[in-house]
Amino acid sequence: MASVTSLSDSVHQRLAAALSAALPQAGSADPLLRRSDRADFQANGILALAKKEKANPRELATRVVSGVESGELIKDVEVSGPGFLNITLTDSAITRNLAARYADDTGRLGVPHAEHPGTTVIDYAQPNVAKEMHVGHLRSAVIGDAVVQLLEFTGENVVRRHHIGDWGTQFGMLIQYLEEHPHELDHKADEASGEEAMSNLDRLYKAARKLFDADEEFKTRARRRVVDLQAGDPQTLATWQKFVDESKIYFFSVFEKLDMEIRDEDIVGESGYNDMLAETCRLLEESGVAVRSEGALCVFFDDIKGPDGNPVPLIVQKSDGGYGYAATDLSAIRDRVFNLKANSIIYVVDARQSLHFKMVFETARRAGWLGDDVKAHQLAFGTVLGKDGKPFKTREGETVRLVDLLDEAIDRASAVVREKAQDLSEEEIAERGTQVGVGAVKYADLSTSANRDYKFDLDQMVSLNGDTSVYLQYAYARIQSILRKAGASRPAAHPELELHEAERALGLHADSFAATVAEAATEYAPHKLAAYLYQLASLYTTFYDKCPVLKAETQEQIENRLFLCDITARTLHRGMALLGIRTPERL
């Protein structure tokens, strides 16, 4: 089905045409249309245009009004104040436009699909091999997954990349420790679950790190082991591969609990760029972008200096010949631009790495790998805080494990579902509890602008009141309950009916779904979709309170209100899915 022109766009076109007719010398003009609490829409563009053309704004507004066609779409246009236009639509236009979206049997609700999509590579969900995932890994995964869903839904070609930490000094340290302390490996690990095996690896890693920091001789042996690993020593590589395989099994189990699809072919860790590192350094040095400084290969920037006033360089290759994160990240950019043909590269990475990525992107621009035709963008995110406003930790001061956090959210949500449950079996309560608990964690993250910190408060997250996913899920389940109780009455649009104020508000908001999705996708801003959905659920609650559905006065009104219920439910369902959140039919 073709996309549906929104009411806002239709009004915008009419006003722009009237503006051009009233002031032909100005060419095409933007009426600056927005939703208003004084009418359905308000146009504010006439004031700036009148000032530019030295015209009287109120007189110009009056000429524009006389040129606006009223009729099926526009019921009334009035001049307000110094030259604002207040526009009221006909009830039938609202119902007809929603009916067109409702008729879209693809489930897209009339949202357009890009005609000329680009290719976006998105780098997100980047856990580390041999380390358990903690609360710090939550935001990259959840935000990245939502942006992937939004971009794919609007038609972009998306390539997912999970740049896992699977290379470097820590693996020489871990492999050497295991060789010297084989008795510390849990020999039941082969029979253990992914989570148990990972706990064992994490324990080994911490022991190895402690020895590495305390014993210079062990540190030397561990560094020699890194050289063996980089040189491809078969025994060292085999041990490393076992660590990677064990870790992936664990990663998949955590991402499955998060209700996210992570595919093996999309996992290209640091090790995936090893063969490119030497060439990356050669290209940077030969082009003069990078220079040798005290034996290291560095890139310098005029505007980046340390506290002492001296330049802080990006070190691409260390003085001992080893490669740092910069070499890997720059090689990844080359791969994504020249092999994957990316037009955009998005990095969903902690805001604390902003300086590193600023330097990497500028280096890639100087080298000619990024340009006007290829953009790189760090979607930087803030920190997850505890209720005390400090970084989220356990009582012992340890970083909170992600699986523990998800399990607690599911337990809390299951208690809420059990309290509200009607005719649900224990199995259904467990399933709904998982969907509500995981949804609550995701929504709390996604309803906050990515670059802001937010407080992790499970009591608030699983509340039925306020801006929570449970509130949205409950609104959806309530609609499904009404539709089940409707008996022979079916949803049907009746454009001939007058609408209640609450029906108009709900209908106008539902019609702006496509514009909101486009804005959220273009700006990589899932929080804008979350805010839209919360307002939709709030407007539905007002409609539900003020407009009886199954006890409406006429059969036509029952059918029209069922239609409003159903399109609201479909919009909630589609919008929540784009955020990676389930909408259970019953709660």
GROMACS .gro file of C-alpha atoms in nm, residues 141-300:
model
  160
  141ALA     CA    1   2.254  -0.274   2.337
  142VAL     CA    2   1.908  -0.128   2.401
  143ILE     CA    3   1.961   0.207   2.224
  144GLY     CA    4   2.142   0.043   1.931
  145ASP     CA    5   1.870  -0.217   1.881
  146ALA     CA    6   1.596   0.051   1.879
  147VAL     CA    7   1.785   0.261   1.623
  148VAL     CA    8   1.831  -0.050   1.404
  149GLN     CA    9   1.455  -0.117   1.418
  150LEU     CA   10   1.370   0.245   1.334
  151LEU     CA   11   1.614   0.266   1.042
  152GLU     CA   12   1.509  -0.069   0.895
  153PHE     CA   13   1.140   0.021   0.927
  154THR     CA   14   1.190   0.347   0.736
  155GLY     CA   15   1.371   0.161   0.458
  156GLU     CA   16   1.743   0.210   0.529
  157ASN     CA   17   1.986  -0.072   0.445
  158VAL     CA   18   2.133  -0.151   0.788
  159VAL     CA   19   2.448  -0.350   0.859
  160ARG     CA   20   2.484  -0.443   1.226
  161ARG     CA   21   2.826  -0.469   1.384
  162HIS     CA   22   2.911  -0.588   1.736
  163HIS     CA   23   3.271  -0.481   1.799
  164ILE     CA   24   3.341  -0.717   2.089
  165GLY     CA   25   3.661  -0.688   2.293
  166ASP     CA   26   3.840  -1.009   2.192
  167TRP     CA   27   4.206  -0.912   2.145
  168GLY     CA   28   4.497  -0.747   2.317
  169THR     CA   29   4.706  -0.761   2.634
  170GLN     CA   30   4.429  -0.904   2.856
  171PHE     CA   31   4.424  -1.227   2.652
  172GLY     CA   32   4.798  -1.281   2.681
  173MET     CA   33   4.751  -1.228   3.055
  174LEU     CA   34   4.457  -1.470   3.077
  175ILE     CA   35   4.612  -1.745   2.863
  176GLN     CA   36   4.944  -1.727   3.049
  177TYR     CA   37   4.766  -1.738   3.387
  178LEU     CA   38   4.565  -2.043   3.284
  179GLU     CA   39   4.878  -2.223   3.163
  180GLU     CA   40   5.051  -2.160   3.496
  181HIS     CA   41   4.740  -2.234   3.709
  182PRO     CA   42   4.554  -2.509   3.519
  183HIS     CA   43   4.397  -2.638   3.844
  184GLU     CA   44   4.198  -2.312   3.871
  185LEU     CA   45   3.995  -2.393   3.562
  186ASP     CA   46   3.661  -2.546   3.660
  187HIS     CA   47   3.680  -2.885   3.486
  188LYS     CA   48   3.304  -2.909   3.492
  189ALA     CA   49   3.292  -2.600   3.269
  190ASP     CA   50   3.204  -2.809   2.963
  191GLU     CA   51   2.881  -2.915   3.136
  192ALA     CA   52   2.806  -2.569   3.274
  193SER     CA   53   2.551  -2.328   3.135
  194GLY     CA   54   2.674  -2.026   2.941
  195GLU     CA   55   2.623  -1.808   3.248
  196GLU     CA   56   2.814  -2.045   3.482
  197ALA     CA   57   3.099  -2.087   3.233
  198MET     CA   58   3.122  -1.710   3.200
  199SER     CA   59   3.131  -1.660   3.578
  200ASN     CA   60   3.424  -1.903   3.584
  201LEU     CA   61   3.605  -1.712   3.306
  202ASP     CA   62   3.534  -1.381   3.478
  203ARG     CA   63   3.682  -1.514   3.803
  204LEU     CA   64   3.996  -1.630   3.618
  205TYR     CA   65   4.027  -1.293   3.447
  206LYS     CA   66   4.017  -1.107   3.782
  207ALA     CA   67   4.281  -1.340   3.931
  208ALA     CA   68   4.503  -1.294   3.626
  209ARG     CA   69   4.465  -0.916   3.640
  210LYS     CA   70   4.558  -0.911   4.010
  211LEU     CA   71   4.877  -1.110   3.942
  212PHE     CA   72   4.958  -0.902   3.632
  213ASP     CA   73   4.944  -0.580   3.837
  214ALA     CA   74   5.150  -0.721   4.126
  215ASP     CA   75   5.417  -0.940   3.961
  216GLU     CA   76   5.655  -0.784   3.706
  217GLU     CA   77   5.791  -1.123   3.595
  218PHE     CA   78   5.440  -1.255   3.526
  219LYS     CA   79   5.366  -0.930   3.341
  220THR     CA   80   5.667  -0.994   3.114
  221ARG     CA   81   5.557  -1.354   3.046
  222ALA     CA   82   5.201  -1.238   2.973
  223ARG     CA   83   5.326  -0.980   2.724
  224ARG     CA   84   5.535  -1.246   2.548
  225ARG     CA   85   5.216  -1.450   2.525
  226VAL     CA   86   5.045  -1.154   2.351
  227VAL     CA   87   5.322  -1.165   2.089
  228ASP     CA   88   5.256  -1.540   2.045
  229LEU     CA   89   4.887  -1.468   2.002
  230GLN     CA   90   4.946  -1.195   1.744
  231ALA     CA   91   5.194  -1.418   1.561
  232GLY     CA   92   4.932  -1.693   1.534
  233ASP     CA   93   5.093  -1.956   1.761
  234PRO     CA   94   4.854  -2.255   1.721
  235GLN     CA   95   4.829  -2.355   2.090
  236THR     CA   96   4.780  -1.995   2.206
  237LEU     CA   97   4.521  -1.932   1.934
  238ALA     CA   98   4.331  -2.250   2.026
  239THR     CA   99   4.300  -2.139   2.391
  240TRP     CA  100   4.197  -1.791   2.282
  241GLN     CA  101   3.931  -1.936   2.047
  242LYS     CA  102   3.787  -2.141   2.333
  243PHE     CA  103   3.751  -1.822   2.541
  244VAL     CA  104   3.575  -1.649   2.249
  245ASP     CA  105   3.337  -1.942   2.187
  246GLU     CA  106   3.245  -1.975   2.557
  247SER     CA  107   3.185  -1.601   2.578
  248LYS     CA  108   2.962  -1.594   2.269
  249ILE     CA  109   2.736  -1.864   2.412
  250TYR     CA  110   2.697  -1.645   2.720
  251PHE     CA  111   2.644  -1.325   2.517
  252PHE     CA  112   2.367  -1.491   2.316
  253SER     CA  113   2.194  -1.604   2.637
  254VAL     CA  114   2.197  -1.249   2.780
  255PHE     CA  115   2.079  -1.090   2.456
  256GLU     CA  116   1.803  -1.351   2.432
  257LYS     CA  117   1.691  -1.252   2.783
  258LEU     CA  118   1.694  -0.890   2.661
  259ASP     CA  119   1.468  -1.005   2.374
  260MET     CA  120   1.721  -0.891   2.114
  261GLU     CA  121   1.839  -1.064   1.798
  262ILE     CA  122   2.218  -1.080   1.780
  263ARG     CA  123   2.349  -1.278   1.481
  264ASP     CA  124   2.686  -1.449   1.480
  265GLU     CA  125   2.778  -1.306   1.138
  266ASP     CA  126   2.735  -0.953   1.276
  267ILE     CA  127   2.992  -1.010   1.553
  268VAL     CA  128   3.320  -0.872   1.419
  269GLY     CA  129   3.544  -0.804   1.715
  270GLU     CA  130   3.880  -0.630   1.745
  271SER     CA  131   4.050  -0.943   1.612
  272GLY     CA  132   3.855  -0.914   1.286
  273TYR     CA  133   4.070  -0.620   1.176
  274ASN     CA  134   4.416  -0.765   1.259
  275ASP     CA  135   4.514  -0.813   0.896
  276MET     CA  136   4.444  -0.445   0.820
  277LEU     CA  137   4.642  -0.283   1.103
  278ALA     CA  138   4.984  -0.261   0.936
  279GLU     CA  139   4.837  -0.120   0.615
  280THR     CA  140   4.629   0.134   0.807
  281CYS     CA  141   4.946   0.260   0.975
  282ARG     CA  142   5.139   0.264   0.646
  283LEU     CA  143   4.865   0.466   0.469
  284LEU     CA  144   4.849   0.719   0.754
  285GLU     CA  145   5.228   0.761   0.771
  286GLU     CA  146   5.281   0.782   0.395
  287SER     CA  147   5.009   1.047   0.358
  288GLY     CA  148   5.157   1.252   0.643
  289VAL     CA  149   4.840   1.228   0.849
  290ALA     CA  150   5.036   1.043   1.120
  291VAL     CA  151   5.397   1.109   1.223
  292ARG     CA  152   5.653   0.931   1.438
  293SER     CA  153   5.699   1.081   1.784
  294GLU     CA  154   5.934   0.915   2.035
  295GLY     CA  155   5.901   0.594   1.832
  296ALA     CA  156   5.520   0.591   1.833
  297LEU     CA  157   5.299   0.667   1.531
  298CYS     CA  158   5.080   0.962   1.631
  299VAL     CA  159   4.820   1.199   1.492
  300PHE     CA  160   4.823   1.551   1.643
   0.00000   0.00000   0.00000
